[in-house]
Every structure is written in structure tokens, then in C-alpha cells.
Amino acid sequence: MGFKEMSEGNYNAENIQVLEGMEAVRKRPAMYIGDTGERGYHHLVYEVVDNSIDEALAGYCTAVDVTVNADGSLTVKDDGRGIPVDMHPTQKKPAIEVVLTVLHAGGKFDGSNYKVSGGLHGVGVSCVNALSEWMKVEVRRGGKIHRIEFSRGHVTKPLEIVGECGDETGTSVTFFPDHTIFSCRAFKPDVLCARLRELAFLNKGVTIRFRDEESEQRREETFRYDGGIDEFVLYLDQNKKPLSPVMHFEGSREGTTGTVQAEVSLQYTDSYNTVEQTYCNNIRTIEGGTHLSGFRRALTSTINKYGTDNKLIKDKEREMLSGDDMREGLTAVVSVKVPQPQFEGQTKTKLGNGEVEGIVSSIVGEKLMTFFEENPAVAKIVIEKTLLAARAREAARAARESTRRKGVMDGLSLPGKLSDCSCRDPEKSELYLVEGDSAGGSAKDGRDRATQAILPLRGKVLNVEKARIDRVLANNEIRSLITAIGCGFGDDWDISKARYHKIIIMTDADVDGSHIRTLLLTFFYRKMPELIERGYVYLAQPPLYKVERRKRIEYVLTDEDLTKKLLVLGLDDFEVKDKTGAAMDKERANGFMRLLAEIESTSKMVEERGFDPKELLADPEAKGSGASMLKKEFSSLEGYGYGPEDWFGGRLQKTLDEVRAHGKNGLSIYRFKGLGEMDKEELFDTTMDPAKRHMLRVRLSDAAEADRIFSLLMGDEVEPRRRFIEENALNVRNLDF
Ligand code: 0RA
């Protein structure tokens, strides 16, 4: 919502525009917050935090507190001016009620009063209200503490004064997302902290505190960076060796819709890769846009001009230098504030405002030239690195030429190991990257030849974090990959040439498999990020178990699925009785057993955290996810006529164990050690058949973190890598793409 104009100091309730009602949001939540899964769930928090950040940017707020409460709700508290509580003249309601129940209420969106921060969807706190089972808002303003409460967007307790607060001011919003709308059930501290940290970098001096009261760990973190995006660059480069200090340039220019501000921090490191993170109005612009092109243009022309004028770059060399060369080893954060941002591109994360390119380019160009003139030693290092990169690229040209997709039409230049599909429509075509020749062979024989191509990968894939482009391109596995995918590489990159829109990594579920998977993901992330951004990259999910009973074979994906399976089988010719001794029907018995299995696993989890489940259940004050899960489960248990004493007395555990043991009867359970153990039919049936398979799409949800983690996983620093791998058991799902 646009609160910026209020900073002009003449806010009154009339300014609030009434655009739309609440029901629309509940009817089509995804339209307003993107989705109703994990992303949308966390997006609710960002919407509320954005309002506090706006208060901070207007100069009225210094600290924002975000707390995950014990009951699973979340509070965002700030020390800003407080949402106005006076009467809205036309709506005949307090302004705060209008702000929280009317979409887009809060200010006009004309150029002079633009919203500075704002989530991807920028829909405002009223949306969060509509999508919350309940919301409570407390405002400190004018010496009084005011409170109002809502449920699913409707007032349940009108605004009232509940106390005095002296000259304290601020807003505190507490909400519990509506679980009939969201599939996500809890806030993830890691996900929240990543965005809060990013916001603290982008808004220097603002203190953002995070507290988790829900889990037993009681995590607490404070993010405050007086160095702003300079500190952001240092954070991103934490696992790399710097070649230059952090350079910072900023300025503003009048644009057609108001003042455009631009801020850039950059540093060169000895890495061979480039990190460019760009933002507009605190929103990450994954697809780049005019601010990025303006920045790049300034960098290229300044390096060229300074290098030539100072005889560091010879004429012949200048012709050979490309923009990519000048960005090798560069880490840059570009942040602009634009009054009326236009977001374009596939995911609406590409800044489109044309004038921004020239503005950023002129600010950076001017100041970078001055910096080089005042720091010739740094300029020299940057230019030397650039020339080295260019030479390496030149040396790799031969390799690159042969890697290019020149004769793809006749299939001649495709790698020999590739078993291509016959279909030529990329949208229907899939490329399987398979670990090892033996699994590759099964995949090749078992696949659907029309749509599925197989590329077996032998041995380890090159670690692109540690190799310059010439070595990357000389590597056979990588060359096969590039040719097979068809988009080219580096300056030649062209996503529209992708030969497949699904690239599926299929590796064993062991340490080697994880390693190969990580190397491949690093390659895609560093060298072909657009594949990940577009959602073309997948991880195959081969089954963990093969279960055979009376000659019938079934495949099971996970340990939890195996438990479920055993219970269903166990109930076959097995009678479960309720407390009165009457037999339950199959369906009811099945639900009952699943519930018992849940109680068993929750109890185990609670015990692992050092609690006694029995005590926790009996304690009405007990909060936290474990306690609330137990309470829910035991209240379900009552529905079957049983109480806690039946579980804690061991009686129901015995039934559960019996059914499980019965389920195992006459059953052979085999745990796969690798893909190679499956024959071609088996591999197709379980892992490749589009009608039955499970796959994970690789997402790039937090690029900053992903980049740091990749540097950590793939860089030279051994100790942090060892720790990370140990802590995360090399499971890519923990990398949170
Ligand atoms: C409307 C007008 C003013 C402030 C706010 C809204 C406001 C909203 C939120 C939401 C979370 N924290 C907030 N802080 C402030 C300006 C009021 C004035 O002029 O005094």
C-alpha cells in the first residue's frame, strides 16, 4: 500500500481510496499473493513488514520486530507513527478499519507518492487480513493504545482504547493464516530470516529483529546493517577471496514520473563467476531489466575508456574484450527506487522502465571513472583480470565452436552418447541426465523414444566454481550437456533454442549421487541460470523400496510411505476393535492406524526435544508445535472412543506394532542401493513414466542464499563446507532452491 504521501505530514482519512472489497481475495487468493503454498504463506509476512519498512523509509520508524508466536501466529511490530485511528469521513468507520479491510486503501498511487517497498504482488495488509483466520492490530498513537480485531477480513471486535502509552507510537499486527486456504502449515524461520536479512541490507540502519517462540529452539536474530548494500556484497563474498575493496556509487535523477534513486555496490573477487543481484523498490528483479543493463553499460564503457586512455588495454585487446570478461569475478548489488515501476518478463521480475537505463548508467559511469582515477592500483587489478578472462575465452574459442549447435538440424553435432528423442517440439521433449553407463543403458532401453532423450554422464562432472571458462568448455561432460541442451553458452546463450523444456537429473540416492547432483546444479545455476528460473530443471525421484507380496510388486518412495503401506497391508484379515469391543470397518480401522502412527511419530519428536509427551498433553499452558500437534491428535483419538490413558498405558502401541508386524508378513521389502539395480521396465515404471513418476522441480526461491551456499559447497574453504555437508547430509532439498 502506498503510505508514502503521509510522510508529507498532511495525512487525513479522506486520502484513503476505496477500490475493492474483501471477498474477491478469499475467492481467488492466488491472484493476489501468487500461490497458497509455502511461498504465499510467507508472502503474508512480507506484506505486513513492507508497511513498517515504508514507515522507516519515510523516517518515522527505526525498528521492526517479527515474532513467530507459540500458537503459530505471527506478529509484526514497529515504532512508526501508528496506523491512523481517526474517523474516515465518507466511510463512517475508523481509518484503521478502512486500511485493513479495503483493498489498496491507504493512499493514491500518483507519481509523487510512490510506494517504496513492496512485495512482488504489493497487495497490502488488507489482503493479509482477508486471508487470516484472525488478525489483531494494536496501535500506539496520541497517548492511547487502540485495538481492533478481525476474522477473515471482517471486524469481530470494533476499535477500542485499551490503555495508555505516553508518547510511545507504533503498530503491532498479529495474524494467523487461514488454514482452509493455505496448504502450508507453519512459518519457516530460515525462509523468513533470508528475506528479513535482505530487507535489512537494502534499508540501511533499520533494525529488524526476528524471534521464533514456536519451536523449542527459541531462535533470535537481529539484522541491522549500517553499511547497507556494501555489507550485502561482503556477505555474498564471504566465501571468496577479494581482489578489490567494495566500491559504492549512488545518486538520483529526475525521471518522467518522479525522482529515480540508484545505488550500486561492487567488488571483484578471484572467482570465475559473476553475481549480480538487482532490486527495484526492495523487490528482487530476478530477470534483471533496465537498471542492470544501465549498470553493465557503464562498467563496460568505463573499463574500456580508462584502460585505453591509460595504456592498460591495447587497441587489439579492446576489440577482443567482451562484457562477460569485464564481469568475471564481479559481485554487484544494484538497488533502484522508481516511482512507477513497470515489471515485465515471464515472472514479472524484469524492470521495464526505459529511462532507468540511462540514469543508472550515467550515475555509475561518472563515479566509477573518478574512482579508477583516484585508485589506479585497483583499476589495474580489475583490468588485468579482465584481460586474463578474455584470453582464456579466446583460447576456448575452438572448443566453443565445436560445442556450438551448428548442425543440430541433421543431428550430426549432437554428442555421441546422447540417445535423442524423435520429437522436435521442446515443450514435449525431456532430457534425462543419468548417472553412470549402466543406469544410462536401462534408461535408454526403457524410455519413451518419442519424447525422452537420455544423456549418460560418466564419472564426476567438472566443478565450475573452480574452473575458468576455457577449462569448463574443454570438459567432455559439459560439452555434451551444452550441445544436447542447445541454448549455447555465455554470449551465445539463447533460451529460445532449448531443445527440451524438462531437464531431469537422475542420480542414485547415495553420497556419490548427491555429489553429482550438486555439481550439475552448480553448473546450471552458475552457467545457465535461466533454465532454473524458467523451471526447466527437475530432480527425478526414484523409489527407495521395492515391496513384494504374493507375487505382486509395489514401489515405495519414502520411509513414511512404507509405514502407511505396512498398515494398509497389516489390516488385511486383521480385526481392529474399538473400546467397546466392536469391530471397526476397514476404512475406519485404516484411519485409526494412521492416527496411531502419527501419535507415535509426534511423541518421538517431542521426546527427542527433551519433553515428556504425557506431561505436555496434560499441561493446558503448553505451547509450541509439538504440544499443539499432540493435542490435535489426541482429540481425534477420542473420536475412536479411546483416551490418552490407552496410548500411554501401552495398549494402543501394542495394537499398532501388531498390525505393522502383520503387514510385514509374507512380504519382502527391498531397499534400492542405486538406479543400476533396476531393469529397464522397472526404471521406466517407477521413475520415468510421465503418468506415474514423481519429480521435484528445482526452484530458485532465494538466490542470495543459494549463491552463498554454492560458493561454500564448491569453493576452497574446506571447513565450512564440511560442516554444511554434515549438517545437511548433502540433501539438495535443504539447499532450498
Ligand atoms: C496510513 C497512514 C499513516 C501511517 C500508516 C498508514 C501506517 C501503516 C502501518 C502498517 C504497519 N505499520 C504501519 N505504520 C503506519 C500516516 C499516519 C500519520 O500521518 O501520522
XYZ file of C-alpha atoms and ligand atoms in Angstrom, residues 3 6 11 51-52 55 78 81-84 141 171, ligand 1:
33
model
C 1.735 5.291 2.595
C 1.603 10.537 4.540
C -2.442 12.741 6.168
C 4.328 -1.363 5.596
C 6.701 -0.991 8.514
C 7.345 3.918 7.716
C 7.120 -1.327 14.574
C 3.542 6.686 13.655
C 0.865 4.060 14.053
C -1.989 3.488 11.606
C -4.398 6.451 11.888
C -0.815 6.840 18.947
C 1.774 -0.513 15.111
C -1.588 5.164 6.969
C -1.137 6.449 7.263
C -0.008 6.627 8.063
C 0.660 5.518 8.555
C 0.233 4.237 8.257
C -0.898 4.066 7.463
C 0.958 3.075 8.813
C 0.611 1.770 8.455
C 1.309 0.714 9.003
C 1.231 -0.677 8.887
C 2.203 -1.204 9.713
N 2.876 -0.232 10.309
C 2.339 0.973 9.904
N 2.676 2.210 10.246
C 1.995 3.243 9.717
C 0.497 8.002 8.385
C -0.031 8.493 9.700
C 0.358 9.909 10.049
O 0.428 10.790 9.186
O 0.559 10.167 11.244
